Coordinates of C-alpha atoms in Angstrom, one line a residue:
X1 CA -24.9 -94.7 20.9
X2 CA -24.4 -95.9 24.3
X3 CA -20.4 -95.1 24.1
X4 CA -21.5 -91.4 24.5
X5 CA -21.9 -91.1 20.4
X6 CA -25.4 -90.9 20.3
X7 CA -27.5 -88.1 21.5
X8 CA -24.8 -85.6 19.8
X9 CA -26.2 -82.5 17.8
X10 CA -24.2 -81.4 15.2
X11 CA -24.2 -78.4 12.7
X12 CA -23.7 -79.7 8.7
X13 CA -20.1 -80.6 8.6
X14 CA -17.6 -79.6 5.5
X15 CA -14.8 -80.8 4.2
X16 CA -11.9 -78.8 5.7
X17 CA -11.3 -78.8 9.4
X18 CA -13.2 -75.7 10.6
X19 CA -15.1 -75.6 7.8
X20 CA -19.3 -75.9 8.7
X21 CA -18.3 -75.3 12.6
X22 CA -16.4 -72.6 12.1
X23 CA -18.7 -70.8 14.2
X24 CA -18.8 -73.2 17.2
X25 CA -15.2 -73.0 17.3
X26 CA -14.6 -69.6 16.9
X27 CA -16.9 -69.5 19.9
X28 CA -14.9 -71.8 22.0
X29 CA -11.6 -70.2 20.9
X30 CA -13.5 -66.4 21.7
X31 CA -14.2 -67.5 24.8
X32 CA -11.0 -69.7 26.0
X33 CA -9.1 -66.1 25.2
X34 CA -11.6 -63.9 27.0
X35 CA -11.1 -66.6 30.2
X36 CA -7.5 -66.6 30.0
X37 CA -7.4 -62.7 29.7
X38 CA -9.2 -63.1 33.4
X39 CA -7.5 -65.6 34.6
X40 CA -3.9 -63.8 33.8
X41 CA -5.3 -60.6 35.1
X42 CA -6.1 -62.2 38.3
X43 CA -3.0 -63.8 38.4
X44 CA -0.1 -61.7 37.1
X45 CA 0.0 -59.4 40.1
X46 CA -1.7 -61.1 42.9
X47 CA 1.5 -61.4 44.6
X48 CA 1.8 -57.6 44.1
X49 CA -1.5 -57.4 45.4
X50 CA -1.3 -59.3 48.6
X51 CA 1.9 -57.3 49.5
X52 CA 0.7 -54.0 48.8
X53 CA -0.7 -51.7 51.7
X54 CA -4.3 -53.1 51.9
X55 CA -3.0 -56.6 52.9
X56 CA 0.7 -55.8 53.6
X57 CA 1.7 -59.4 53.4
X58 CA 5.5 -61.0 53.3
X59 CA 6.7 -61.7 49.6
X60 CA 6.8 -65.3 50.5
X61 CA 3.7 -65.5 52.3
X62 CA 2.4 -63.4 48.9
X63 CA 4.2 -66.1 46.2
X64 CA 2.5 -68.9 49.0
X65 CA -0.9 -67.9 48.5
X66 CA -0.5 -67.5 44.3
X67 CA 1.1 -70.9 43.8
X68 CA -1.5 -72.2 45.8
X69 CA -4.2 -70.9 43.8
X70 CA -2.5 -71.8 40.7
X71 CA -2.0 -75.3 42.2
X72 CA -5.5 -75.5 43.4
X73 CA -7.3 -74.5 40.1
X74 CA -5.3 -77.3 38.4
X75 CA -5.6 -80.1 41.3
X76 CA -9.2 -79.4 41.4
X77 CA -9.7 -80.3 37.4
X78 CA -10.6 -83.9 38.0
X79 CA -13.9 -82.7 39.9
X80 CA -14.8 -80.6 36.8
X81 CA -13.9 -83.8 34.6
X82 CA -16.0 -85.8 36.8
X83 CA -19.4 -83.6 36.4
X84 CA -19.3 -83.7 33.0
X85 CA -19.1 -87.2 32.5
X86 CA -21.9 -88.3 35.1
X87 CA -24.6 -85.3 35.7
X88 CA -24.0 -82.2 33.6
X89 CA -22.4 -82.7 30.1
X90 CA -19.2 -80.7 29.3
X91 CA -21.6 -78.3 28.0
X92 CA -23.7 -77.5 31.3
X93 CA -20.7 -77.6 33.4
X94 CA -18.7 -75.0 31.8
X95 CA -22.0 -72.3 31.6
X96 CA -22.3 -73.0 35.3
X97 CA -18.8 -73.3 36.5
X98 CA -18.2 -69.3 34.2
X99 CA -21.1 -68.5 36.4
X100 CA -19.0 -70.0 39.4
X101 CA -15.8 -68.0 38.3
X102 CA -17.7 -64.8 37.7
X103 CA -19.1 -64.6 41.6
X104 CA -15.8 -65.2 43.2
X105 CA -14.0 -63.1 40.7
X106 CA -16.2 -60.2 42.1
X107 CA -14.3 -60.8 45.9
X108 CA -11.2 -59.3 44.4
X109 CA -12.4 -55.7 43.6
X110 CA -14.5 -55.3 46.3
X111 CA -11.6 -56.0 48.6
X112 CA -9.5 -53.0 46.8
X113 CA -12.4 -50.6 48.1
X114 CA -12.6 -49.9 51.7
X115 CA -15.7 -50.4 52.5
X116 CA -16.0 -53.8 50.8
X117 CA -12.7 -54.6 52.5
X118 CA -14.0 -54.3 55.8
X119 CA -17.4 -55.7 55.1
X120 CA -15.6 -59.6 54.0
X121 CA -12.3 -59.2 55.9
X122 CA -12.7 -57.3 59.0
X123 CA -10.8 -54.1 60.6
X124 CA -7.0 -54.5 60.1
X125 CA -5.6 -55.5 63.3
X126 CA -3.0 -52.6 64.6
X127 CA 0.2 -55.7 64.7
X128 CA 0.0 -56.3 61.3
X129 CA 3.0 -54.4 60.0
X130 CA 6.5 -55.4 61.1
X131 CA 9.4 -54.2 60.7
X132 CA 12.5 -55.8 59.3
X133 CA 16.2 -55.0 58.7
X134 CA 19.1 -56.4 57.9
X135 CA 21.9 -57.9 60.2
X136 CA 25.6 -58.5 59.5
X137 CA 26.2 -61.5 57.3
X138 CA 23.3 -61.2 55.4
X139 CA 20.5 -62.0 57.8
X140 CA 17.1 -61.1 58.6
X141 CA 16.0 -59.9 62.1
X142 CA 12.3 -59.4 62.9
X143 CA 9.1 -61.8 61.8
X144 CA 6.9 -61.4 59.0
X145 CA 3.8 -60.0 58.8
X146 CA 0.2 -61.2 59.9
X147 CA -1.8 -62.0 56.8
X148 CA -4.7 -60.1 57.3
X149 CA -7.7 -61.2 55.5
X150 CA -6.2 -64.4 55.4
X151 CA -9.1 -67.0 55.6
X152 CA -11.5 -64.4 53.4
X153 CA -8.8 -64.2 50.6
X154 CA -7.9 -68.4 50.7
X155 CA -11.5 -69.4 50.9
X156 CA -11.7 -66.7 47.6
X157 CA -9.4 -67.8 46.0
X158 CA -10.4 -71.5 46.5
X159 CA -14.4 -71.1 45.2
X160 CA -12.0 -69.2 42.2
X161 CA -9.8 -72.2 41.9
X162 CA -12.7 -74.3 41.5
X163 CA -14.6 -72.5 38.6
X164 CA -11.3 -72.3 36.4
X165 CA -10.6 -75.8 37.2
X166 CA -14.1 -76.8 35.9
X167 CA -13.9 -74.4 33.0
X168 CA -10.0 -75.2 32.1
X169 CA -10.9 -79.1 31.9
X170 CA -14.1 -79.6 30.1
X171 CA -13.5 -76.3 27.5
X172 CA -10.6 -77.9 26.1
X173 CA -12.5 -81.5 25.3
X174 CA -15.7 -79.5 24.6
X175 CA -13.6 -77.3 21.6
X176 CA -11.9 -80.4 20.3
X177 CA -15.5 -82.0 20.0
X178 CA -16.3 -80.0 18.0
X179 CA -13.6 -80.9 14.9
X180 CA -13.1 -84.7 16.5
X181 CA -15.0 -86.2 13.6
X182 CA -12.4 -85.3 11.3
X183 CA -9.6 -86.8 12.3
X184 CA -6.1 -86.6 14.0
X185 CA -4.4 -83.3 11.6
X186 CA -7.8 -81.3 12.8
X187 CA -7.6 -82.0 16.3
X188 CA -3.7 -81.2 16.6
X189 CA -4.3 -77.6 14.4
X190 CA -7.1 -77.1 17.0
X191 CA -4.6 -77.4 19.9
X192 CA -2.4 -75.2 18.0
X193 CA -5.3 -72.5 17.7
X194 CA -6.7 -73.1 21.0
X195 CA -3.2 -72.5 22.6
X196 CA -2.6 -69.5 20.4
X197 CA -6.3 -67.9 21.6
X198 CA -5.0 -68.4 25.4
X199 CA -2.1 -66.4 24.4
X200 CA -3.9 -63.5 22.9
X201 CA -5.9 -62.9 26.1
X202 CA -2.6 -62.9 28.1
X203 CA -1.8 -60.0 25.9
X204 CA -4.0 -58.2 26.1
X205 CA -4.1 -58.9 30.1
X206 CA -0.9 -58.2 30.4
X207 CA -0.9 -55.0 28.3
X208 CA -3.5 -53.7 29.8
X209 CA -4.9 -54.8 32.8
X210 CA -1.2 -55.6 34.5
X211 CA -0.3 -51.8 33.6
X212 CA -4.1 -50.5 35.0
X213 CA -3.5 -52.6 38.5
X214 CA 0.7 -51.7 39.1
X215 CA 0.0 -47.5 38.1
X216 CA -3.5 -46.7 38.4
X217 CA -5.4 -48.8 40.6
X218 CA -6.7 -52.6 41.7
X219 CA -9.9 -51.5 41.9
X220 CA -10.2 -50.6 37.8
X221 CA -7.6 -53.6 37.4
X222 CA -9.8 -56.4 38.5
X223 CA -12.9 -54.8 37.6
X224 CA -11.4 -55.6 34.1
X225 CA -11.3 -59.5 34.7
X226 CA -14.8 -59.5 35.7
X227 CA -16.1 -57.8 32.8
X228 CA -13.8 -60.3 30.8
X229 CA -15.8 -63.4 32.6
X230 CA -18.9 -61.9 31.6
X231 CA -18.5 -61.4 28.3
X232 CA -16.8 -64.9 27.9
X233 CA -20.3 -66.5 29.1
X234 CA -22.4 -64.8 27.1
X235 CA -20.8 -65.3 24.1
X236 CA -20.8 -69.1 25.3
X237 CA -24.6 -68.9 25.9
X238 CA -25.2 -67.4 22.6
X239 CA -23.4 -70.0 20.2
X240 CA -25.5 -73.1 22.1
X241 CA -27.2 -73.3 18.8
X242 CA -24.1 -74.1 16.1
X243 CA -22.4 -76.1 19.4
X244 CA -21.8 -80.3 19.2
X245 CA -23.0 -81.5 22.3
X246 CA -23.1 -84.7 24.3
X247 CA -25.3 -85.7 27.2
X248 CA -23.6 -88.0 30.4
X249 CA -22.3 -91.3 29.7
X250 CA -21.3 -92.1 33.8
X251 CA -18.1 -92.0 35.5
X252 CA -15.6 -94.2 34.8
X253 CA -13.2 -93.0 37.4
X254 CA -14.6 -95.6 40.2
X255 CA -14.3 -98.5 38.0
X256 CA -10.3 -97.9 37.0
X257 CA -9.8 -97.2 40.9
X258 CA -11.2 -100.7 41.5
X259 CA -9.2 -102.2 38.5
X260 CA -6.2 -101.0 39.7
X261 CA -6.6 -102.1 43.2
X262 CA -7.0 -105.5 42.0
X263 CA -4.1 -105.9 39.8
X264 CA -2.3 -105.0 42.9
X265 CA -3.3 -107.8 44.4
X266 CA -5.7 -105.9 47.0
X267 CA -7.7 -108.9 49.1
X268 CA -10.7 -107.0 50.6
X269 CA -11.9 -106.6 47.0
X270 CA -12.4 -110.2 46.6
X271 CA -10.2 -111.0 44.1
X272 CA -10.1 -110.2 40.3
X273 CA -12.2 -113.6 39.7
X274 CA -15.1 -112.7 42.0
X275 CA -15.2 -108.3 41.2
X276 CA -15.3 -110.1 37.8
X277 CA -18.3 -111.9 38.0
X278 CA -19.7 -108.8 40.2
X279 CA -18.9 -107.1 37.4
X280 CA -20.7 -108.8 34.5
X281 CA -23.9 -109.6 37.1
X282 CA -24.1 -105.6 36.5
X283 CA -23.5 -105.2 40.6
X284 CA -23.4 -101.3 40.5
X285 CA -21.4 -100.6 43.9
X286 CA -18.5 -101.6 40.8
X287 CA -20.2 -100.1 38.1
X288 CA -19.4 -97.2 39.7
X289 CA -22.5 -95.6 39.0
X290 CA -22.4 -95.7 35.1
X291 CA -25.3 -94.6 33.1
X292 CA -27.1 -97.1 30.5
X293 CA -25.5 -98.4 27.8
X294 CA -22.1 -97.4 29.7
X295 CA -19.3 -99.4 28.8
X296 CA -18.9 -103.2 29.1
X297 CA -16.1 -105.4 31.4
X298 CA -14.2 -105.7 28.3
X299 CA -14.5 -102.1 27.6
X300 CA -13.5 -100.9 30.8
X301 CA -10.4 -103.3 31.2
X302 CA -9.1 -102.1 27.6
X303 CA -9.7 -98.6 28.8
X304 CA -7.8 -99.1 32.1
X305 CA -5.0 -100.8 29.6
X306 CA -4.7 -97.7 28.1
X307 CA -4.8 -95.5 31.5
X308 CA -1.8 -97.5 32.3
X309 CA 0.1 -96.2 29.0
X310 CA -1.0 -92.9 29.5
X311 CA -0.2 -92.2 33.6
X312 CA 3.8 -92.3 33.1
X313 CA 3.3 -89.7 30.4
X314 CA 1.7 -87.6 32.7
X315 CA 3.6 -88.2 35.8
X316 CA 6.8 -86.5 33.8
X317 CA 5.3 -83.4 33.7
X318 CA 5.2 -83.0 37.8
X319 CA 8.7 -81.4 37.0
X320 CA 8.2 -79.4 34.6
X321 CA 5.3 -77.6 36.3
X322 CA 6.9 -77.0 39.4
X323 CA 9.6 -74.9 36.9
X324 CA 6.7 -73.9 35.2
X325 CA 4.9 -72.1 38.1
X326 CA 7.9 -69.9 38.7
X327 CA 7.3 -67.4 36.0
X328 CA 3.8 -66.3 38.1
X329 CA 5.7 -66.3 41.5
X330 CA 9.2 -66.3 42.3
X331 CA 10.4 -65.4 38.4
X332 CA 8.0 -62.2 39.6
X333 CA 9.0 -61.9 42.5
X334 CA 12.6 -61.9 41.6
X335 CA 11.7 -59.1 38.9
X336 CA 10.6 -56.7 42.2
X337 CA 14.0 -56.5 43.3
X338 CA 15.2 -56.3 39.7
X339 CA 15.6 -52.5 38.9
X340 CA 12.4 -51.4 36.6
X341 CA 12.3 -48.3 34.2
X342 CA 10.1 -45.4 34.2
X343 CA 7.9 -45.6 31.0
X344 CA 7.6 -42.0 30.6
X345 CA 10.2 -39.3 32.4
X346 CA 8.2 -36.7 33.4
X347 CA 10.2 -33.7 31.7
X348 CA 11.5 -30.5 33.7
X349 CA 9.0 -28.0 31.9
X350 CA 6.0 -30.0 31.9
X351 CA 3.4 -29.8 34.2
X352 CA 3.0 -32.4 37.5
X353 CA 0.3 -34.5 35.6
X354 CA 2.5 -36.2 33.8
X355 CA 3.1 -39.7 35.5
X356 CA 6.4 -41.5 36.0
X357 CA 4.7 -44.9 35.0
X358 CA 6.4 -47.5 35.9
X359 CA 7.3 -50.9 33.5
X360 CA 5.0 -53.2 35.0
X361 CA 6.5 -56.4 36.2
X362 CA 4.3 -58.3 34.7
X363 CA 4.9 -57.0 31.5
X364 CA 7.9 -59.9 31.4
X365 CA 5.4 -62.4 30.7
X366 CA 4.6 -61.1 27.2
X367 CA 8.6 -62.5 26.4
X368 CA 6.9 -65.8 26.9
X369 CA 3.2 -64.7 25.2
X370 CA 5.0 -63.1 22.2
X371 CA 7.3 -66.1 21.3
X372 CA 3.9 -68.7 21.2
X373 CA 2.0 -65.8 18.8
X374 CA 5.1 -66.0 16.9
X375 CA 5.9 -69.9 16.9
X376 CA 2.2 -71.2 16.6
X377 CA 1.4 -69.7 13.2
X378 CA 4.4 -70.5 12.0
X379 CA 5.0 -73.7 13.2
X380 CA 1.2 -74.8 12.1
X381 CA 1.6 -73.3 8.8
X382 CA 5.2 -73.8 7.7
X383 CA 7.2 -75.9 9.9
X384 CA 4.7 -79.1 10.6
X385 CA 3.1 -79.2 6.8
X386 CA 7.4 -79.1 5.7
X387 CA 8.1 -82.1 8.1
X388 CA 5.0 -84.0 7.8
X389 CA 5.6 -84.1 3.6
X390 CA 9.2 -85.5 4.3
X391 CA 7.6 -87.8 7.4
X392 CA 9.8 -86.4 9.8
X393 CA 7.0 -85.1 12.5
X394 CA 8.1 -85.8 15.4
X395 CA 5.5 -87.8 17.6
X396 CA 4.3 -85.8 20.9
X397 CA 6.5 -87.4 23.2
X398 CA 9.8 -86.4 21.4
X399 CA 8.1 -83.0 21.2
X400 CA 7.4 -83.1 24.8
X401 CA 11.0 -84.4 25.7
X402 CA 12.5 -81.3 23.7
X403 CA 10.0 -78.8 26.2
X404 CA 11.6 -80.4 29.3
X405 CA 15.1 -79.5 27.9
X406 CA 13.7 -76.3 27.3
X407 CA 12.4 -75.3 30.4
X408 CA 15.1 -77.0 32.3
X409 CA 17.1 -74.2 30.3
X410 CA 15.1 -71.4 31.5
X411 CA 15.3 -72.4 35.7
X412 CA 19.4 -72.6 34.7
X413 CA 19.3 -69.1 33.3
X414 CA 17.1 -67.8 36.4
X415 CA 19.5 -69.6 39.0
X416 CA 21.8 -67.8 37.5
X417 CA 20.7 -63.7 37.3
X418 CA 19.4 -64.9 41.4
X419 CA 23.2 -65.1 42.4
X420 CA 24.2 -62.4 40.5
X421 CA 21.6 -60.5 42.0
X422 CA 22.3 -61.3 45.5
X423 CA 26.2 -60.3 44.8
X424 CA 24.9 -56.6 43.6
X425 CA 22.6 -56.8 47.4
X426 CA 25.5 -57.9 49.3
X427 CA 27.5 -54.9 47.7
X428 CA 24.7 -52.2 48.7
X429 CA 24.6 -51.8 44.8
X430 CA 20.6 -51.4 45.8
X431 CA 18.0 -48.6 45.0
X432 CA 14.7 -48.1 46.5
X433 CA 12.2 -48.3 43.6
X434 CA 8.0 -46.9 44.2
X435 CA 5.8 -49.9 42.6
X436 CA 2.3 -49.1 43.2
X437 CA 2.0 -47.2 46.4
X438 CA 5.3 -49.8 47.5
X439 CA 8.8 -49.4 48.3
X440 CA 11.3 -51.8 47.2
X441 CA 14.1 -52.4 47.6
X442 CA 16.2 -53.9 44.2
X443 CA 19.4 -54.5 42.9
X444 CA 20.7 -52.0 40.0
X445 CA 20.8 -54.6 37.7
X446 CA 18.1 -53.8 34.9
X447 CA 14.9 -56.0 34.9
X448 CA 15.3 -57.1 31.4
X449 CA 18.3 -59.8 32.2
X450 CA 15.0 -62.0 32.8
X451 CA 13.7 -61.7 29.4
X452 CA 15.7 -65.1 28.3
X453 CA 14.3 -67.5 31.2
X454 CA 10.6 -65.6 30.1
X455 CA 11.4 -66.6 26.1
X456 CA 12.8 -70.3 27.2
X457 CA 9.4 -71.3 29.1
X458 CA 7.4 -69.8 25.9
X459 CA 9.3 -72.0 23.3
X460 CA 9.1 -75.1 26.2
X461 CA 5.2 -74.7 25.9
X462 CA 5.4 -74.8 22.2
X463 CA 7.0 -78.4 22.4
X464 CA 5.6 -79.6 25.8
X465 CA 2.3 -78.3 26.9
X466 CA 0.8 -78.2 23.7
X467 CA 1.6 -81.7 23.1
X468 CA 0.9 -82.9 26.2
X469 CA -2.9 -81.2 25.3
X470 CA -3.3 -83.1 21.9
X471 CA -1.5 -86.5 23.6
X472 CA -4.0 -86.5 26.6
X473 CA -7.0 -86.0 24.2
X474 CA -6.1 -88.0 21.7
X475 CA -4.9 -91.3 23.7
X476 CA -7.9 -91.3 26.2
X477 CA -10.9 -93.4 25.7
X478 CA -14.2 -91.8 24.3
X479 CA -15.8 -92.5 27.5
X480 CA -13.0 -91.4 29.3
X481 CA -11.6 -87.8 27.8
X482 CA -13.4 -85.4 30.5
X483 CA -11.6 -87.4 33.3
X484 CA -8.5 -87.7 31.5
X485 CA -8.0 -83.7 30.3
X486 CA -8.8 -83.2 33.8
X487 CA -5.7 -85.7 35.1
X488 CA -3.7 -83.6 32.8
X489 CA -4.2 -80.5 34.3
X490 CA -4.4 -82.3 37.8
X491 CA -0.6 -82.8 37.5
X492 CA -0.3 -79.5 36.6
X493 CA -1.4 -78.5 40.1
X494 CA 0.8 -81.5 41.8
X495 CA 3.7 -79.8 40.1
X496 CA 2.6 -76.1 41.5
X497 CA 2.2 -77.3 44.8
X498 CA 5.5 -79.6 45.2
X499 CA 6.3 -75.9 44.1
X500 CA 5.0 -74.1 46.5
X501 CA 6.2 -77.0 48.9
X502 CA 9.6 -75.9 48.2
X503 CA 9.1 -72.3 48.6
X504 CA 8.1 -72.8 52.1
X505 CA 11.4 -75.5 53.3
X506 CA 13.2 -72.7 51.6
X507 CA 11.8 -70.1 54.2
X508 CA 12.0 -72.0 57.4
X509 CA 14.4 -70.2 60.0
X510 CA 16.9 -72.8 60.3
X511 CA 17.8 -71.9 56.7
X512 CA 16.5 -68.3 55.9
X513 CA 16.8 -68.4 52.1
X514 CA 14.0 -66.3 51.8
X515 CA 12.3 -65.7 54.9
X516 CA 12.9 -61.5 55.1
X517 CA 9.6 -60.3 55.2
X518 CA 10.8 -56.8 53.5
X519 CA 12.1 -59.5 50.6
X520 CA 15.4 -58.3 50.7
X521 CA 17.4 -61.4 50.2

């Protein structure tokens, strides 16, 4: 009981893996897609909607901003991790961090409408729009843009980064909770599921809510995302009853810093002997904290042993994020200056009501939804149960290692449309395409030559992020799993921001890659 077991309340259990909680995890998996249908919502065309003519912001100031959300609501896991494990429980911190995610969610559509935008950002300073063209040799001439609402938008999106940080790393534990008990095949078809349900909602946030925001309006687009939030925590609030839960055990963290510190040597500790004997008097400056009946010295050093195995794991991943993080920034950013068909061509005899919609962008995402709808059944249903009878199931890391080669596949195939695309610019093989209430400026090669790096990152997920998921979970110590997930997804935002790092050497003026404001090059 005092390793976090006790104090659980459990609905009768059955013999199959969902069976007797199917209801607590259909709840969980209900509400992981109605978050992720927000979350995608709010993210597949922020960089759209930073550089519309609200905000009228550079692309690369635009992509800055998203990757740093991104990066932000991942970096920021650790503190979610860290609530649940010493005051709230995974439980109360998800219901108050949905409540967290809902209020800041609410900044977006009032800044579409005018008067909200000038309540929380201010009048729009008369300098803000600048003008850019090109120069011989392929140049840029002029400076970008003043990001207006600037510090209202970043402190947004920040208190938004926080609440899907805190949701993203305790719902994952708190769902695989709920089928722990019966053993290692339950908890990676859970994974499978859970990923699957994150999916769904970026279809249907991508169908719907990406179309709504590029060819009807932000206002209705993130008004959607809201209502999405909502609904997720009351369905959450409703299945408390059929829900495992566990109260806090204490914090761990401090006491693996402190371990670590002294297996490098580090003096002002005062040595491993004498933390030792700290340690066992119960001195609580290196307990770190820890609740009663928290784990012992010996408990804690086998847990840091297994920290140890775990952190290289993780630390491979940095690269693969960074690639990751492209697909919401410059994959669609690259997509505007793509050329994008009209849905519907308004016909010479019909009247002007008929719209000339326009492909959203976004939509180029589903490549990589669709092919993890596809894969996930089939691989839980078909593919694993065929290898695991012969024993060849690969272990998650060689699953893993096959993502990375994956993914390293789709940045290949981007790299290369990007200089084919800057041939058909330096040719003035350009057309000026109306997305939104925007003028772009794209190349006439068709949009849909990024559908391959889209499907690549899909089928990398399928054999590294899902993995990486069930690895995480399943190596980390009982008392340890909040903190852990949370590392996880903490190197998912190291990998976003080294990212977005790169984005901005890339736009200094001494090289100019992409520093055009109007995003022409």
């Amino acid at each position: 009981a005092g390793r976090g077991d006790g104090g659980e309340r459990s609905p009768l259990l059955g013999g199959t893996p969902f069976k007797g909680c199917r209801a607590a995890c259909a709840a969980v998996l209900a509400v992981e897609g109605l978050e992720r249908a927000a979350f995608f919502g709010i993210t597949a065309n922020l960089v759209l909607y930073l550089t519309s003519g609200p905000f009228g912001w550079g692309g690369t100031q635009a992509s800055r901003a998203c990757l740093f959300f991104l990066g932000a609501s991942y970096l920021l896991s650790p503190v979610g991790g860290w609530l649940a494990d010493v005051y709230l429980g995974r439980y109360g911190t998800v219901a108050l961090s949905f409540l967290l995610y809902l209020l800041a969610a609410c900044l977006l559509p009032v800044a579409t409408w005018l008067d909200g935008r000038l309540s929380v950002c201010g009048q729009l300073p008369a300098d803000t729009i600048q003008n850019c063209s090109w120069r011989r040799g392929g140049t840029c001439r002029g400076q970008p843009p003043q990001q207006y609402c600037a510090p209202t938008v970043y402190s947004g999106l920040l208190l938004l980064a926080l609440g899907v940080s805190s949701v993203r790393a305790n719902l994952t534990s708190f769902g695989a909770d709920q089928v722990r008990d019966r053993g290692g095949d339950a908890t990676r078809r859970f994974f499978n599921w859970f990923y699957w349900s994150i999916n769904i909602g970026a279809v249907f946030s991508l169908l719907v809510v990406a179309f709504v925001q590029q060819n009807i309006s932000f206002l209705a687009g993130y008004l959607i995302p809201v209502a999405c939030l909502a609904l997720a925590l009351l369905i959450f609030l409703l299945a408390t009853p059929t829900f495992i839960t566990k109260p806090p055990t204490g914090s761990q963290v401090s006491a693996m810093i402190k371990l670590a510190l002294q297996s490098c040597g580090c003096a002002w500790l005062g040595g491993t002997g004498a933390s030792a004997r700290r340690w066992e008097a119960g001195d609580p400056l290196l307990n770190g904290g820890a609740q009663p009946g928290a784990p012992s010295l010996e408990e804690d050093l086998a847990n840091f042993q297994v920290l140890a195995r775990i952190l290289p794991v993780m630390l491979t991943f940095i690269p693969y994020w960074m690639v990751y993080f492209q697909m919401q920034s410059t994959y669609y950013l690259q997509g505007l200056h793509l050329y994008i068909p009209s849905i519907f061509q308004r016909g010479q005899d019909r009247a002007s009501t008929l719209q000339g919609y326009t492909f959203p962008d976004a939509w180029l995402l589903l490549a990589n939804v669709v092919v993890l709808l596809a894969l996930v059944p089939l691989k839980d249903h078909v593919i694993d149960p065929f290898l695991a009878r012969r024993r060849l199931l690969p272990s998650a890391l060689k699953r893993m290692a096959l993502g990375m080669f994956f993914i390293l596949a789709s940045i290949l195939a981007a790299g290369v449309l990007e200089r084919e695309r800057l041939q058909y610019v330096r040719r003035n093989q350009t057309v000026p395409q109306l997305i939104g209430k925007d003028r772009y400026l794209a190349a006439t090669l068709p949009i849909w030559w990024q559908v391959p790096q889209y499907l690549l990152i899909g089928v990398s997920e399928l054999f590294a992020s899902i993995p990486g998921l069930e690895f995480a979970y399943a190596e980390a110590p009982k008392s340890m799993k909040g903190a852990i997930m949370g590392l996880f997804f903490f190197i998912s935002g190291v990998g976003s921001l080294l990212g977005s790092g790169l984005l901005t050497l890339l736009s200094l003026p001494a090289r100019g890659w992409m520093r055009c404001p109007e995003d022409y090059g």
